[in-house]
mmCIF file of C-alpha atoms in Angstrom:
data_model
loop_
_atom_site.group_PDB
_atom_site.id
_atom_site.type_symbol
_atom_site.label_atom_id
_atom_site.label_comp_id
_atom_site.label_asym_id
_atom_site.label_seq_id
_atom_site.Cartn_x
_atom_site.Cartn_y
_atom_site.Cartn_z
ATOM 1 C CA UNK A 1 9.290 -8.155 -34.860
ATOM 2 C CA UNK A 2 8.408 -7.573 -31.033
ATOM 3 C CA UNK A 3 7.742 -10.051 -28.387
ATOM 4 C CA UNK A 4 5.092 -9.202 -25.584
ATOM 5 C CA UNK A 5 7.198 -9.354 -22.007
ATOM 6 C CA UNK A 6 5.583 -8.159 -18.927
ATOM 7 C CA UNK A 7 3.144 -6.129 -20.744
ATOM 8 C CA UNK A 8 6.036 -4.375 -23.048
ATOM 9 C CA UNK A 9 6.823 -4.993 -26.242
ATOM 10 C CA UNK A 10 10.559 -5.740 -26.574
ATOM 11 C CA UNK A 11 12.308 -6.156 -30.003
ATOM 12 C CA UNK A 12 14.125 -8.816 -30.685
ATOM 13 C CA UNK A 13 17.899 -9.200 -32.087
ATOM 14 C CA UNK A 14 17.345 -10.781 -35.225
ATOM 15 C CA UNK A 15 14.029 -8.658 -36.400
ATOM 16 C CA UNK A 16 14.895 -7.540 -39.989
ATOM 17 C CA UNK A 17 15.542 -11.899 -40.411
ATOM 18 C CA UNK A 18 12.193 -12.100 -39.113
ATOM 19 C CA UNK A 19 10.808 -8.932 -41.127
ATOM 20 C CA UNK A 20 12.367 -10.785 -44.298
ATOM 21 C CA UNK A 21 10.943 -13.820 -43.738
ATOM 22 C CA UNK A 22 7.294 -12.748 -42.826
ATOM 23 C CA UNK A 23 7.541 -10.130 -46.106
ATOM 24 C CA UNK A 24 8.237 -13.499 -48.339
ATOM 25 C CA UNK A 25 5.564 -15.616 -46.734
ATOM 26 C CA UNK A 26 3.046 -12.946 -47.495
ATOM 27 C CA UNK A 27 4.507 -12.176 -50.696
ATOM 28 C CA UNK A 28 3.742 -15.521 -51.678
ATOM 29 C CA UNK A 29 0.410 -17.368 -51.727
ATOM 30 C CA UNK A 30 1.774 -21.083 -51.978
ATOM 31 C CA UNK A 31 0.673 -21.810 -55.344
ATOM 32 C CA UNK A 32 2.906 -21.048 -58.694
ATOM 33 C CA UNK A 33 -0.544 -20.391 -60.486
ATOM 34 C CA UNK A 34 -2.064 -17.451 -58.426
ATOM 35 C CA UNK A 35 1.123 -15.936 -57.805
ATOM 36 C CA UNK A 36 1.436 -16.350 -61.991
ATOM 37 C CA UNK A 37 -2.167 -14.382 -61.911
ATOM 38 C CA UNK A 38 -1.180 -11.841 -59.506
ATOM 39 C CA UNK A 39 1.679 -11.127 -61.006
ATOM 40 C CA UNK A 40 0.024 -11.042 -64.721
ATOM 41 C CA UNK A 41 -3.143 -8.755 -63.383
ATOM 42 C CA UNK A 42 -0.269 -5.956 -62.288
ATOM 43 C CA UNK A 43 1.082 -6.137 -65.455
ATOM 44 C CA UNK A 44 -2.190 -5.264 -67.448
ATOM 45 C CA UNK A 45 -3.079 -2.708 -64.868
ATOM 46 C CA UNK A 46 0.134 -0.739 -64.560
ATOM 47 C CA UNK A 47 0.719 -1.324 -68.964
ATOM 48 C CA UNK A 48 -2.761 -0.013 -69.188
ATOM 49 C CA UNK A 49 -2.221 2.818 -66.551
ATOM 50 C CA UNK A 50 0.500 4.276 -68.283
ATOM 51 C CA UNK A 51 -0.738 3.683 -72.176
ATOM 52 C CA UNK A 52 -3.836 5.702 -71.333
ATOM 53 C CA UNK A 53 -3.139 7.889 -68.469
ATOM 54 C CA UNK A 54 0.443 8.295 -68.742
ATOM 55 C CA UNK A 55 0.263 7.038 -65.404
ATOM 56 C CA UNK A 56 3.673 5.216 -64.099
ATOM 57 C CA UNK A 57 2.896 2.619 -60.805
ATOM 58 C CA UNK A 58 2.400 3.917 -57.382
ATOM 59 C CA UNK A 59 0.299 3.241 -54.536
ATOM 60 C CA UNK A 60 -1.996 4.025 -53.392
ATOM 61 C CA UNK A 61 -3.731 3.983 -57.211
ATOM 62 C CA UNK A 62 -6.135 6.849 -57.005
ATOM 63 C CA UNK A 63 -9.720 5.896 -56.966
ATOM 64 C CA UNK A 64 -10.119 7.385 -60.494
ATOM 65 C CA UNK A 65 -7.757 5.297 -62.255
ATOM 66 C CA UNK A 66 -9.421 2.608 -60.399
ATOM 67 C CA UNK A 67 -12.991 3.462 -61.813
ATOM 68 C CA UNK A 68 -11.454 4.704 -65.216
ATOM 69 C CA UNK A 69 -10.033 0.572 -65.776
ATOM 70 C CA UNK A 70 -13.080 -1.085 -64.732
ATOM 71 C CA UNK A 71 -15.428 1.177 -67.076
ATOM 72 C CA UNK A 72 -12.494 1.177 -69.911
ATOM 73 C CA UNK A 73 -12.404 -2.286 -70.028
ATOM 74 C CA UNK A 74 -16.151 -2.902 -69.633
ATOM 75 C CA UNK A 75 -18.562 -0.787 -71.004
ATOM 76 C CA UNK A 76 -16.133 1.607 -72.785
ATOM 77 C CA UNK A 77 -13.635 -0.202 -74.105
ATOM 78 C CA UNK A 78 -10.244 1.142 -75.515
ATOM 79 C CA UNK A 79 -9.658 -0.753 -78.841
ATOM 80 C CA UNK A 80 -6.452 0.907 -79.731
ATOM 81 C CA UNK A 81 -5.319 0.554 -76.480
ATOM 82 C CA UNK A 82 -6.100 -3.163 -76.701
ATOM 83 C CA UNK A 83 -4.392 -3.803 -79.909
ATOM 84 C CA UNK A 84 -1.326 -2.259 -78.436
ATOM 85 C CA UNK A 85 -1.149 -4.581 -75.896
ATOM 86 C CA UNK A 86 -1.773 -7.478 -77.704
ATOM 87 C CA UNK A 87 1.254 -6.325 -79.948
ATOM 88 C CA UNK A 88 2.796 -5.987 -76.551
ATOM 89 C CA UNK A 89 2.629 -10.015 -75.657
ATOM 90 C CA UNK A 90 0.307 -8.260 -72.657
ATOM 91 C CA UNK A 91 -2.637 -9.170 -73.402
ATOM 92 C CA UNK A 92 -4.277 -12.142 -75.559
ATOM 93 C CA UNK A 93 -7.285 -11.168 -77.484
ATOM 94 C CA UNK A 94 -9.088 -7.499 -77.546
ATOM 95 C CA UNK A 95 -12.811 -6.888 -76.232
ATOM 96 C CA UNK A 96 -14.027 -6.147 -72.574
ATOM 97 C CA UNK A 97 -13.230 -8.463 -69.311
ATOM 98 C CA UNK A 98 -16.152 -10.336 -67.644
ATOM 99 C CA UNK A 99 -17.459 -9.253 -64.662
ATOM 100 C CA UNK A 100 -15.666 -11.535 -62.726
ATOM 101 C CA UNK A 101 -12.209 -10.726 -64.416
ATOM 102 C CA UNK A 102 -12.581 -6.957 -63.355
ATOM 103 C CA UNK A 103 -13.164 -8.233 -59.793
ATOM 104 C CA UNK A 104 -10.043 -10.542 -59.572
ATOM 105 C CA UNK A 105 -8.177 -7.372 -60.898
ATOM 106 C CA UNK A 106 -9.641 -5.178 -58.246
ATOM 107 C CA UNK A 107 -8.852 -8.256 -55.501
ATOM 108 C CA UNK A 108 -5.537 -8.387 -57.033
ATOM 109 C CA UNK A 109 -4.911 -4.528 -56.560
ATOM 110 C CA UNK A 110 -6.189 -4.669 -53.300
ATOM 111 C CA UNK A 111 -3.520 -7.751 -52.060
ATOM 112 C CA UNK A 112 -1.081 -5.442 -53.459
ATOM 113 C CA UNK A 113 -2.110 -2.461 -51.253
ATOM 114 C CA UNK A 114 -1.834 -4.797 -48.286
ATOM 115 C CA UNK A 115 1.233 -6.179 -48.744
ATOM 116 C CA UNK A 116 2.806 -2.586 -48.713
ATOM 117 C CA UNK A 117 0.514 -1.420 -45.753
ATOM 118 C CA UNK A 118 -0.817 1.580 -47.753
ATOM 119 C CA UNK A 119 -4.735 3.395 -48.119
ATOM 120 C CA UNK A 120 -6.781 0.797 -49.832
ATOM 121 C CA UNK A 121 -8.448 2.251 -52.449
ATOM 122 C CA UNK A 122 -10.238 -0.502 -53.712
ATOM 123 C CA UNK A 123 -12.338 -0.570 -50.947
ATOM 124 C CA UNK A 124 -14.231 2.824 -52.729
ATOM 125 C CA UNK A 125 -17.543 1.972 -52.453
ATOM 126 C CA UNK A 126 -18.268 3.510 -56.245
ATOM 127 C CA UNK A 127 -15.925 0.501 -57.486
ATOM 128 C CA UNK A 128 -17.752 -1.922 -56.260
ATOM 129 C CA UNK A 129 -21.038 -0.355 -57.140
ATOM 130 C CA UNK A 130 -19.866 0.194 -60.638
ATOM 131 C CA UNK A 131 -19.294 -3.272 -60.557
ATOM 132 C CA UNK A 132 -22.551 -4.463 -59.280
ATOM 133 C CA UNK A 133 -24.232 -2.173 -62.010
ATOM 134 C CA UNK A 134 -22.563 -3.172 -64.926
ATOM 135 C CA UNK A 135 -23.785 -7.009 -64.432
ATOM 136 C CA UNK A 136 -27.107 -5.796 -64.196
ATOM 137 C CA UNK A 137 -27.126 -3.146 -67.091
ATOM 138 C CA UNK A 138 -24.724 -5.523 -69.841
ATOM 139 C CA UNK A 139 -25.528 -8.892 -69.464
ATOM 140 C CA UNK A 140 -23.169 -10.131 -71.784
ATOM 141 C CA UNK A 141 -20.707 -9.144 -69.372
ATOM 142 C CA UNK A 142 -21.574 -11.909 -66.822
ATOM 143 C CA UNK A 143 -19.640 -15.365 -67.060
ATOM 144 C CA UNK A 144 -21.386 -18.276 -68.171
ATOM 145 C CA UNK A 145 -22.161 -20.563 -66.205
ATOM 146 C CA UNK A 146 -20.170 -24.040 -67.162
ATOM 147 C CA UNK A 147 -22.551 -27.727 -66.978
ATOM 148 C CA UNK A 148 -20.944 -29.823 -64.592
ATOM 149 C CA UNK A 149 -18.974 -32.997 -66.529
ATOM 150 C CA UNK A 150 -21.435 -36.139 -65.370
ATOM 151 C CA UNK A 151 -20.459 -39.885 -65.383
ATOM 152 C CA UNK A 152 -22.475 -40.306 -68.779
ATOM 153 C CA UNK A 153 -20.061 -37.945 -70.463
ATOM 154 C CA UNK A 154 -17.111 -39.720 -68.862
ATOM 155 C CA UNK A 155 -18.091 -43.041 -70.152
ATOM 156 C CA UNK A 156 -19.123 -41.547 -73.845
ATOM 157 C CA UNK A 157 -15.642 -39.848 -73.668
ATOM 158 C CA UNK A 158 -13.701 -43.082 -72.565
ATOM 159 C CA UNK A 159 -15.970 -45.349 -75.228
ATOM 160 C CA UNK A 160 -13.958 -43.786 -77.957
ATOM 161 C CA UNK A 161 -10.883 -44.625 -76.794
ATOM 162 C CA UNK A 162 -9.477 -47.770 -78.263
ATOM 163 C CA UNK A 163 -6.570 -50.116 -77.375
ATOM 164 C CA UNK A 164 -3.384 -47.744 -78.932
ATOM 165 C CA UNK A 165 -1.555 -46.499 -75.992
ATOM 166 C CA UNK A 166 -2.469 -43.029 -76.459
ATOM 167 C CA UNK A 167 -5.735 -43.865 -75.702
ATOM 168 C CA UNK A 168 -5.434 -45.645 -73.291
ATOM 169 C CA UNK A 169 -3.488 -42.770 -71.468
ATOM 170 C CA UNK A 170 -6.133 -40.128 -72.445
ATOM 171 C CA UNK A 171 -8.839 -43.078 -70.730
ATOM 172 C CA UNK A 172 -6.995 -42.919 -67.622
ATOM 173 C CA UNK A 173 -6.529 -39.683 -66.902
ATOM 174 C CA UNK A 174 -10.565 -39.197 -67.901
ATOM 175 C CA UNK A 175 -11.097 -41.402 -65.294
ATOM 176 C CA UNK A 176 -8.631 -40.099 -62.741
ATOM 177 C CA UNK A 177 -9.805 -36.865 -62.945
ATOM 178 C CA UNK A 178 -13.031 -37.650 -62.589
ATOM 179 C CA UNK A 179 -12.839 -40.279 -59.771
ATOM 180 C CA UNK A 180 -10.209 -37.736 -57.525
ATOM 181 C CA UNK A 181 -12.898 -35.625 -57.184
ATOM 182 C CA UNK A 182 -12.263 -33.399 -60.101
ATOM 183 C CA UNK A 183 -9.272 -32.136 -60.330
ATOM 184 C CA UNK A 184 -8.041 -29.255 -61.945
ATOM 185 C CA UNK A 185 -6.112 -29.594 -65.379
ATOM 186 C CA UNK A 186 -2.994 -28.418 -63.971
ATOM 187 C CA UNK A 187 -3.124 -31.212 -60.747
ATOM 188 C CA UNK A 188 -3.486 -33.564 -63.199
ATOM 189 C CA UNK A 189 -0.863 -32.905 -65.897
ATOM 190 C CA UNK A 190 1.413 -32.099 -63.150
ATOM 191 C CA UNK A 191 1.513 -35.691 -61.496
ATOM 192 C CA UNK A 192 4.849 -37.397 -61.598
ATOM 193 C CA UNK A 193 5.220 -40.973 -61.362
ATOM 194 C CA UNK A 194 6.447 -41.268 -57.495
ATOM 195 C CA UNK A 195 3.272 -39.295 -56.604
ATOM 196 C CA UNK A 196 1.396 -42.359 -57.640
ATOM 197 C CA UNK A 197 1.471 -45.324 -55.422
ATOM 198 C CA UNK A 198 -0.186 -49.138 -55.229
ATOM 199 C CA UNK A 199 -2.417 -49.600 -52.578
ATOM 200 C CA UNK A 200 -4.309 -52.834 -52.359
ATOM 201 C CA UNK A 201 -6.706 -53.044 -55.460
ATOM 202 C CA UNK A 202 -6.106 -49.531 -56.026
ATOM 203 C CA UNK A 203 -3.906 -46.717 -56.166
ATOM 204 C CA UNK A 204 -2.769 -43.551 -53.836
ATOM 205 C CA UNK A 205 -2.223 -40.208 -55.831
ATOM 206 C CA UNK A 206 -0.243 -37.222 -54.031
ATOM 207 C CA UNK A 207 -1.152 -33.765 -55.683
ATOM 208 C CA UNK A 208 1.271 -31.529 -54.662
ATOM 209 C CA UNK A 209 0.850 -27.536 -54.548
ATOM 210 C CA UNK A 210 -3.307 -27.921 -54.904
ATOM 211 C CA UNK A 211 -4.795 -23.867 -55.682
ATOM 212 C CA UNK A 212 -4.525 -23.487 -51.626
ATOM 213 C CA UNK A 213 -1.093 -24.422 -52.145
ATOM 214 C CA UNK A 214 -1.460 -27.767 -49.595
ATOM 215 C CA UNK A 215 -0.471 -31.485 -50.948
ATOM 216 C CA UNK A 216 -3.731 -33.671 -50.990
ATOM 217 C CA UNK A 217 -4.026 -37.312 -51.041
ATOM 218 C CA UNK A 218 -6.449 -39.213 -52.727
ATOM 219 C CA UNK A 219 -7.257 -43.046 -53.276
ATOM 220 C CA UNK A 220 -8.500 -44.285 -56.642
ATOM 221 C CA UNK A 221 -10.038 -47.264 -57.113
ATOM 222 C CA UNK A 222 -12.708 -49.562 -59.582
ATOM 223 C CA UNK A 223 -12.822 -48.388 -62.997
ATOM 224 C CA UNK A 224 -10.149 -45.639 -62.499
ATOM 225 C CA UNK A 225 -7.454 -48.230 -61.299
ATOM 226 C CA UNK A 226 -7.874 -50.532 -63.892
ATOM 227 C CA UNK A 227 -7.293 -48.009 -66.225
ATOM 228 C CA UNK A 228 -4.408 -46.214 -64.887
ATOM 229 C CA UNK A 229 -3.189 -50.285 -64.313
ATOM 230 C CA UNK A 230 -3.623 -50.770 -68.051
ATOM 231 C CA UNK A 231 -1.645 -47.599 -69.129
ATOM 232 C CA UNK A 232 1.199 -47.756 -66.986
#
């Protein structure tokens, strides 16, 4: 690390601390789940790499390799090669990745060619081409889109819950979800008892660690509060 004095870049005494530390911050994104993802998309790349090119990790990854995963995994899957990693504990379930799978793993690749300051590859226009294409040509290949969970389907879901206190915990956290302003499965589940506080009529939820990796408070009140007040 450098400091800018009188035009001049000077170094500083402590600049492999500061090297260290600025090498962790970007090494991690702030949340446990993408860095989980990260993490897991290397794994099937580089187990992958080397089951069907012999290929052992490196970067830059050639452009090839880069093309040879997208199509392989796309429109020319590699069922034996699948199996194998299934047997592995790599991957879950055989069959192509959507569209928008291949893309994280391309964005994934590409952090990693970042974070050691080497050619990016994945910026080869064919990739991303290839990419485009393959939405248009198989179809199939493109990610549903999901129907939004309404208030209708909150209150139908809720109706069937009756006075036993799972129910009443299942009700609650329907409602919490839904009245935070939909929050992820994970934010949810994740809540401890000392991120909820009382707050008039109401309550104050913390979720801590959110996907950008920031804390975010949010009040809950009506319908929610009553039923998180009923289950706890």
């Amino acid at each position: 690390m450098h400091l800018v004095k009188s035009g001049k870049l000077e170094s500083t005494k402590n600049d492999n601390e500061v090297k260290q530390i600025i090498d962790e911050l970007i090494d991690k994104s702030g949340c446990k789940n993408t860095d989980r993802s990260y993490k897991s998309d290397l794994k099937i790349f580089w187990s992958w790499a080397k089951l069907r090119h012999k290929v052992e990790p490196h970067y830059p990854v050639h452009k090839d390799l880069l093309l040879s995963f997208v199509a392989r995994h796309s429109a020319l899957p590699d069922q034996h090669i699948d199996l194998e990693m299934v047997k592995m504990g790599i991957r879950k379930k055989t069959g192509p990745y959507k569209i928008s799978t291949l893309r994280r793993f391309i964005y994934t690749l590409s952090r990693e060619h970042t974070r050691r300051d080497v050619e990016n590859t994945t910026k080869y226009p064919k990739i991303h081409l290839l990419l485009r294409n393959l939405g248009k040509n198989i179809p199939e290949l493109k990610k549903s889109r999901k129907k939004a969970l309404t208030v209708d389907l909150i209150h139908k879901m809720c109706s069937t819950c009756n006075d036993k206190l799972v129910d009443m915990r299942d009700k609650a956290l329907l409602m919490t979800m839904f009245a935070s302003g939909g929050r992820r499965r994970s934010e949810i589940v994740n809540l401890q008892i000392d991120d909820v506080e009382n707050k008039n009529d109401g309550f104050i939820l913390t979720f801590k660690a959110t996907k950008n990796g920031d804390d975010l408070t949010v009040p809950i009140e009506g319908k929610a509060a009553n039923a998180l007040t009923e289950w706890l």
